[in-house]
Amino acid sequence: MTATTTRTDPVALRQRAVLRVRMLPVACLVGALLPAAARAGDLAQALLKSPSATAVLQARCDRISSARIRITAEQLRDAGGPPALDVHRLLDLPAADPVVLRHVRLHCGTMVLSEAWNWYAPERLTPMMNETLERTETPFGRAVAATHFTRTRIASVSLDPRASGGMTLQNTAVLHRASDDAPIALVVERYDDRVPAQR
């Protein structure tokens, strides 16, 4: 009787190994292995197409989590921030009108996706929106979604992640409510190097 020898095809082994890899680590690895500049460029394009940075970041959070984690806004009660801007002028507000600064970090679970400074005009929002922004961890874009806001970009610059705590992109924009195009907020947003790219 002739013994039968079973050969193991290395290509087949690799294919089976790939099939055993779970989707979550793959998504994380893709984002981690892409160069920072490529990730920032990919993110910049996605943000350019959407008025809501919250929606873009939520979609990316969904890519790295199978648990459907909702992005949260950790409120930072401090005065730190980017260089001073002429907020009242950019929001087309009289000098005496109030403006509220909301400084937050946006999280996908334990991962920081961005840091944002939102100067908003409370008198142009509903009482419920103002209460949500003041008392909860709801991201700005979600809290004011009923305004159906649009975005006018003022500036977009690349950052050196080594000098900015891992941040690779900074956007500055004014948000306008759809009903009358009145500016409701000035935002400065910095995005973390680890935000996974769209692939």
PDB file of C-alpha atoms in Angstrom:
ATOM      1  CA  MET A   1       0.000   0.000   0.000  1.00  0.00           C
ATOM      2  CA  THR A   2       1.294   3.367  -0.921  1.00  0.00           C
ATOM      3  CA  ALA A   3       1.178   5.990   1.818  1.00  0.00           C
ATOM      4  CA  THR A   4      -0.566   9.207   0.899  1.00  0.00           C
ATOM      5  CA  THR A   5       1.305  12.405   1.690  1.00  0.00           C
ATOM      6  CA  THR A   6      -0.789  15.519   2.305  1.00  0.00           C
ATOM      7  CA  ARG A   7       0.935  18.714   1.290  1.00  0.00           C
ATOM      8  CA  THR A   8       0.076  21.995   2.890  1.00  0.00           C
ATOM      9  CA  ASP A   9      -0.287  24.759   0.346  1.00  0.00           C
ATOM     10  CA  PRO A  10       1.267  27.901   1.878  1.00  0.00           C
ATOM     11  CA  VAL A  11      -0.978  30.114  -0.208  1.00  0.00           C
ATOM     12  CA  ALA A  12      -4.067  28.353   1.100  1.00  0.00           C
ATOM     13  CA  LEU A  13      -2.780  28.711   4.653  1.00  0.00           C
ATOM     14  CA  ARG A  14      -2.353  32.437   4.228  1.00  0.00           C
ATOM     15  CA  GLN A  15      -5.849  32.747   2.778  1.00  0.00           C
ATOM     16  CA  ARG A  16      -7.352  30.875   5.729  1.00  0.00           C
ATOM     17  CA  ALA A  17      -5.396  33.071   8.130  1.00  0.00           C
ATOM     18  CA  VAL A  18      -6.768  36.195   6.519  1.00  0.00           C
ATOM     19  CA  LEU A  19     -10.311  34.869   6.837  1.00  0.00           C
ATOM     20  CA  ARG A  20      -9.799  34.355  10.570  1.00  0.00           C
ATOM     21  CA  VAL A  21      -8.805  37.965  11.147  1.00  0.00           C
ATOM     22  CA  ARG A  22     -11.586  39.980  12.745  1.00  0.00           C
ATOM     23  CA  MET A  23     -12.710  43.164  11.031  1.00  0.00           C
ATOM     24  CA  LEU A  24     -12.087  45.497  13.983  1.00  0.00           C
ATOM     25  CA  PRO A  25      -8.316  44.950  14.213  1.00  0.00           C
ATOM     26  CA  VAL A  26      -8.019  45.238  10.432  1.00  0.00           C
ATOM     27  CA  ALA A  27      -9.695  48.646  10.445  1.00  0.00           C
ATOM     28  CA  CYS A  28      -7.450  49.799  13.269  1.00  0.00           C
ATOM     29  CA  LEU A  29      -4.312  48.532  11.547  1.00  0.00           C
ATOM     30  CA  VAL A  30      -5.193  50.245   8.275  1.00  0.00           C
ATOM     31  CA  GLY A  31      -5.553  53.566  10.061  1.00  0.00           C
ATOM     32  CA  ALA A  32      -2.378  53.035  12.067  1.00  0.00           C
ATOM     33  CA  LEU A  33      -0.161  52.004   9.140  1.00  0.00           C
ATOM     34  CA  LEU A  34      -1.106  54.798   6.756  1.00  0.00           C
ATOM     35  CA  PRO A  35       1.299  57.770   6.923  1.00  0.00           C
ATOM     36  CA  ALA A  36       0.019  60.667   9.008  1.00  0.00           C
ATOM     37  CA  ALA A  37      -0.077  62.978   5.979  1.00  0.00           C
ATOM     38  CA  ALA A  38      -2.243  60.490   4.055  1.00  0.00           C
ATOM     39  CA  ARG A  39      -4.644  60.122   6.965  1.00  0.00           C
ATOM     40  CA  ALA A  40      -4.908  63.895   7.394  1.00  0.00           C
ATOM     41  CA  GLY A  41      -5.514  64.369   3.668  1.00  0.00           C
ATOM     42  CA  ASP A  42      -8.201  61.709   3.601  1.00  0.00           C
ATOM     43  CA  LEU A  43      -9.893  63.251   6.615  1.00  0.00           C
ATOM     44  CA  ALA A  44      -9.684  66.750   5.152  1.00  0.00           C
ATOM     45  CA  GLN A  45     -11.508  65.582   2.022  1.00  0.00           C
ATOM     46  CA  ALA A  46     -14.271  63.930   4.055  1.00  0.00           C
ATOM     47  CA  LEU A  47     -14.719  67.056   6.182  1.00  0.00           C
ATOM     48  CA  LEU A  48     -14.844  69.240   3.089  1.00  0.00           C
ATOM     49  CA  LYS A  49     -17.846  67.290   1.815  1.00  0.00           C
ATOM     50  CA  SER A  50     -19.878  67.460   5.030  1.00  0.00           C
ATOM     51  CA  PRO A  51     -21.152  70.419   7.075  1.00  0.00           C
ATOM     52  CA  SER A  52     -20.981  68.317  10.230  1.00  0.00           C
ATOM     53  CA  ALA A  53     -17.601  67.239  11.594  1.00  0.00           C
ATOM     54  CA  THR A  54     -19.506  65.204  14.182  1.00  0.00           C
ATOM     55  CA  ALA A  55     -21.104  63.104  11.427  1.00  0.00           C
ATOM     56  CA  VAL A  56     -17.731  62.458   9.770  1.00  0.00           C
ATOM     57  CA  LEU A  57     -16.121  61.414  13.040  1.00  0.00           C
ATOM     58  CA  GLN A  58     -19.102  59.246  13.974  1.00  0.00           C
ATOM     59  CA  ALA A  59     -18.783  57.353  10.679  1.00  0.00           C
ATOM     60  CA  ARG A  60     -15.104  56.778  11.405  1.00  0.00           C
ATOM     61  CA  CYS A  61     -15.837  55.688  14.951  1.00  0.00           C
ATOM     62  CA  ASP A  62     -18.261  53.137  13.523  1.00  0.00           C
ATOM     63  CA  ARG A  63     -15.419  51.739  11.385  1.00  0.00           C
ATOM     64  CA  ILE A  64     -13.293  50.878  14.409  1.00  0.00           C
ATOM     65  CA  SER A  65     -16.029  49.673  16.740  1.00  0.00           C
ATOM     66  CA  SER A  66     -18.602  46.960  16.208  1.00  0.00           C
ATOM     67  CA  ALA A  67     -20.480  48.145  19.321  1.00  0.00           C
ATOM     68  CA  ARG A  68     -21.951  51.264  17.648  1.00  0.00           C
ATOM     69  CA  ILE A  69     -20.367  53.641  20.131  1.00  0.00           C
ATOM     70  CA  ARG A  70     -21.749  57.152  20.018  1.00  0.00           C
ATOM     71  CA  ILE A  71     -19.161  59.917  20.026  1.00  0.00           C
ATOM     72  CA  THR A  72     -19.102  61.945  23.234  1.00  0.00           C
ATOM     73  CA  ALA A  73     -17.817  65.462  23.897  1.00  0.00           C
ATOM     74  CA  GLU A  74     -15.719  65.761  27.045  1.00  0.00           C
ATOM     75  CA  GLN A  75     -16.114  69.341  28.215  1.00  0.00           C
ATOM     76  CA  LEU A  76     -12.862  71.036  29.242  1.00  0.00           C
ATOM     77  CA  ARG A  77     -13.474  73.856  31.690  1.00  0.00           C
ATOM     78  CA  ASP A  78     -10.444  75.968  30.901  1.00  0.00           C
ATOM     79  CA  ALA A  79      -9.452  79.079  29.020  1.00  0.00           C
ATOM     80  CA  GLY A  80      -6.836  77.409  26.823  1.00  0.00           C
ATOM     81  CA  GLY A  81      -7.206  77.485  23.106  1.00  0.00           C
ATOM     82  CA  PRO A  82      -5.973  78.658  19.722  1.00  0.00           C
ATOM     83  CA  PRO A  83      -5.091  82.315  19.060  1.00  0.00           C
ATOM     84  CA  ALA A  84      -7.881  84.797  19.688  1.00  0.00           C
ATOM     85  CA  LEU A  85     -10.244  85.398  16.779  1.00  0.00           C
ATOM     86  CA  ASP A  86     -12.624  88.265  16.082  1.00  0.00           C
ATOM     87  CA  VAL A  87     -15.579  86.146  17.122  1.00  0.00           C
ATOM     88  CA  HIS A  88     -18.289  88.818  17.128  1.00  0.00           C
ATOM     89  CA  ARG A  89     -17.335  89.998  13.655  1.00  0.00           C
ATOM     90  CA  LEU A  90     -17.224  86.474  12.241  1.00  0.00           C
ATOM     91  CA  LEU A  91     -20.607  85.679  13.788  1.00  0.00           C
ATOM     92  CA  ASP A  92     -22.042  89.013  12.637  1.00  0.00           C
ATOM     93  CA  LEU A  93     -23.031  89.897  16.200  1.00  0.00           C
ATOM     94  CA  PRO A  94     -23.208  93.258  17.986  1.00  0.00           C
ATOM     95  CA  ALA A  95     -20.357  93.646  20.447  1.00  0.00           C
ATOM     96  CA  ALA A  96     -22.730  93.504  23.409  1.00  0.00           C
ATOM     97  CA  ASP A  97     -24.326  90.176  22.416  1.00  0.00           C
ATOM     98  CA  PRO A  98     -23.261  87.129  24.427  1.00  0.00           C
ATOM     99  CA  VAL A  99     -21.002  84.434  23.008  1.00  0.00           C
ATOM    100  CA  VAL A 100     -20.338  81.120  24.772  1.00  0.00           C
ATOM    101  CA  LEU A 101     -17.105  79.167  24.391  1.00  0.00           C
ATOM    102  CA  ARG A 102     -17.367  75.372  24.538  1.00  0.00           C
ATOM    103  CA  HIS A 103     -14.014  73.572  24.578  1.00  0.00           C
ATOM    104  CA  VAL A 104     -14.265  69.799  24.148  1.00  0.00           C
ATOM    105  CA  ARG A 105     -12.442  66.624  23.228  1.00  0.00           C
ATOM    106  CA  LEU A 106     -14.432  64.227  21.067  1.00  0.00           C
ATOM    107  CA  HIS A 107     -14.052  60.575  22.032  1.00  0.00           C
ATOM    108  CA  CYS A 108     -14.816  57.288  20.327  1.00  0.00           C
ATOM    109  CA  GLY A 109     -14.818  55.144  23.438  1.00  0.00           C
ATOM    110  CA  THR A 110     -11.407  55.837  24.981  1.00  0.00           C
ATOM    111  CA  MET A 111      -9.843  57.150  21.754  1.00  0.00           C
ATOM    112  CA  VAL A 112      -9.586  60.912  21.302  1.00  0.00           C
ATOM    113  CA  LEU A 113     -10.568  61.835  17.746  1.00  0.00           C
ATOM    114  CA  SER A 114     -10.430  65.611  17.935  1.00  0.00           C
ATOM    115  CA  GLU A 115     -10.291  68.703  20.081  1.00  0.00           C
ATOM    116  CA  ALA A 116     -12.610  71.593  19.320  1.00  0.00           C
ATOM    117  CA  TRP A 117     -13.324  75.142  20.385  1.00  0.00           C
ATOM    118  CA  ASN A 118     -16.889  76.270  19.597  1.00  0.00           C
ATOM    119  CA  TRP A 119     -17.851  79.912  20.082  1.00  0.00           C
ATOM    120  CA  TYR A 120     -21.604  79.979  19.661  1.00  0.00           C
ATOM    121  CA  ALA A 121     -24.393  82.568  19.819  1.00  0.00           C
ATOM    122  CA  PRO A 122     -26.874  81.247  22.406  1.00  0.00           C
ATOM    123  CA  GLU A 123     -29.615  83.671  21.327  1.00  0.00           C
ATOM    124  CA  ARG A 124     -29.619  82.048  17.873  1.00  0.00           C
ATOM    125  CA  LEU A 125     -30.241  78.578  19.321  1.00  0.00           C
ATOM    126  CA  THR A 126     -33.266  77.110  21.068  1.00  0.00           C
ATOM    127  CA  PRO A 127     -33.376  76.827  24.885  1.00  0.00           C
ATOM    128  CA  MET A 128     -33.156  73.038  24.538  1.00  0.00           C
ATOM    129  CA  MET A 129     -30.034  73.290  22.387  1.00  0.00           C
ATOM    130  CA  ASN A 130     -28.392  75.642  24.874  1.00  0.00           C
ATOM    131  CA  GLU A 131     -29.206  73.359  27.784  1.00  0.00           C
ATOM    132  CA  THR A 132     -27.846  70.338  25.900  1.00  0.00           C
ATOM    133  CA  LEU A 133     -24.594  72.139  25.116  1.00  0.00           C
ATOM    134  CA  GLU A 134     -24.184  73.337  28.687  1.00  0.00           C
ATOM    135  CA  ARG A 135     -25.154  70.220  30.622  1.00  0.00           C
ATOM    136  CA  THR A 136     -24.341  67.171  28.475  1.00  0.00           C
ATOM    137  CA  GLU A 137     -21.542  65.488  26.525  1.00  0.00           C
ATOM    138  CA  THR A 138     -23.451  65.758  23.251  1.00  0.00           C
ATOM    139  CA  PRO A 139     -21.218  66.914  20.363  1.00  0.00           C
ATOM    140  CA  PHE A 140     -22.079  70.338  18.981  1.00  0.00           C
ATOM    141  CA  GLY A 141     -23.127  69.096  15.554  1.00  0.00           C
ATOM    142  CA  ARG A 142     -25.590  66.646  17.071  1.00  0.00           C
ATOM    143  CA  ALA A 143     -26.961  69.163  19.585  1.00  0.00           C
ATOM    144  CA  VAL A 144     -27.804  71.738  16.891  1.00  0.00           C
ATOM    145  CA  ALA A 145     -28.669  69.311  14.081  1.00  0.00           C
ATOM    146  CA  ALA A 146     -32.234  70.675  13.895  1.00  0.00           C
ATOM    147  CA  THR A 147     -30.853  73.955  12.511  1.00  0.00           C
ATOM    148  CA  HIS A 148     -29.731  72.025   9.396  1.00  0.00           C
ATOM    149  CA  PHE A 149     -26.591  74.139   9.477  1.00  0.00           C
ATOM    150  CA  THR A 150     -24.164  74.712   6.654  1.00  0.00           C
ATOM    151  CA  ARG A 151     -20.425  75.319   6.967  1.00  0.00           C
ATOM    152  CA  THR A 152     -18.248  78.074   5.541  1.00  0.00           C
ATOM    153  CA  ARG A 153     -14.581  77.177   5.802  1.00  0.00           C
ATOM    154  CA  ILE A 154     -12.206  79.953   6.838  1.00  0.00           C
ATOM    155  CA  ALA A 155      -8.951  78.006   6.977  1.00  0.00           C
ATOM    156  CA  SER A 156      -7.536  74.489   6.907  1.00  0.00           C
ATOM    157  CA  VAL A 157      -3.913  73.832   7.849  1.00  0.00           C
ATOM    158  CA  SER A 158      -1.772  70.754   8.382  1.00  0.00           C
ATOM    159  CA  LEU A 159      -0.132  70.352  11.772  1.00  0.00           C
ATOM    160  CA  ASP A 160       3.076  68.621  12.786  1.00  0.00           C
ATOM    161  CA  PRO A 161       1.888  65.746  15.034  1.00  0.00           C
ATOM    162  CA  ARG A 162       5.202  65.803  16.900  1.00  0.00           C
ATOM    163  CA  ALA A 163       4.541  69.370  18.021  1.00  0.00           C
ATOM    164  CA  SER A 164       0.783  69.193  18.487  1.00  0.00           C
ATOM    165  CA  GLY A 165       0.133  66.112  20.587  1.00  0.00           C
ATOM    166  CA  GLY A 166      -0.636  63.872  17.610  1.00  0.00           C
ATOM    167  CA  MET A 167      -2.905  66.342  15.849  1.00  0.00           C
ATOM    168  CA  THR A 168      -2.425  66.534  12.078  1.00  0.00           C
ATOM    169  CA  LEU A 169      -5.135  68.885  10.849  1.00  0.00           C
ATOM    170  CA  GLN A 170      -6.778  72.113  12.017  1.00  0.00           C
ATOM    171  CA  ASN A 171      -9.965  73.498  10.485  1.00  0.00           C
ATOM    172  CA  THR A 172     -11.595  76.850  11.183  1.00  0.00           C
ATOM    173  CA  ALA A 173     -15.153  77.470   9.999  1.00  0.00           C
ATOM    174  CA  VAL A 174     -18.384  79.330  10.610  1.00  0.00           C
ATOM    175  CA  LEU A 175     -21.649  77.392  10.897  1.00  0.00           C
ATOM    176  CA  HIS A 176     -24.878  78.975   9.587  1.00  0.00           C
ATOM    177  CA  ARG A 177     -28.432  77.895  10.337  1.00  0.00           C
ATOM    178  CA  ALA A 178     -30.360  77.013   7.209  1.00  0.00           C
ATOM    179  CA  SER A 179     -33.534  79.016   7.902  1.00  0.00           C
ATOM    180  CA  ASP A 180     -31.947  82.466   7.461  1.00  0.00           C
ATOM    181  CA  ASP A 181     -28.206  81.811   6.966  1.00  0.00           C
ATOM    182  CA  ALA A 182     -27.446  83.471  10.313  1.00  0.00           C
ATOM    183  CA  PRO A 183     -24.076  82.423  11.780  1.00  0.00           C
ATOM    184  CA  ILE A 184     -24.551  80.317  14.895  1.00  0.00           C
ATOM    185  CA  ALA A 185     -20.997  79.258  15.723  1.00  0.00           C
ATOM    186  CA  LEU A 186     -17.330  79.732  14.988  1.00  0.00           C
ATOM    187  CA  VAL A 187     -15.405  76.482  15.307  1.00  0.00           C
ATOM    188  CA  VAL A 188     -11.734  75.612  15.473  1.00  0.00           C
ATOM    189  CA  GLU A 189     -11.192  71.852  15.233  1.00  0.00           C
ATOM    190  CA  ARG A 190      -7.994  69.848  15.546  1.00  0.00           C
ATOM    191  CA  TYR A 191      -7.948  66.217  14.506  1.00  0.00           C
ATOM    192  CA  ASP A 192      -5.948  63.424  16.062  1.00  0.00           C
ATOM    193  CA  ASP A 193      -3.358  61.474  14.057  1.00  0.00           C
ATOM    194  CA  ARG A 194      -5.086  58.198  14.953  1.00  0.00           C
ATOM    195  CA  VAL A 195      -8.388  58.974  13.217  1.00  0.00           C
ATOM    196  CA  PRO A 196      -8.747  55.986  10.858  1.00  0.00           C
ATOM    197  CA  ALA A 197      -8.739  56.721   7.161  1.00  0.00           C
ATOM    198  CA  GLN A 198     -11.640  55.875   4.859  1.00  0.00           C
ATOM    199  CA  ARG A 199     -10.644  52.689   3.090  1.00  0.00           C
TER     200      ARG A 199
END
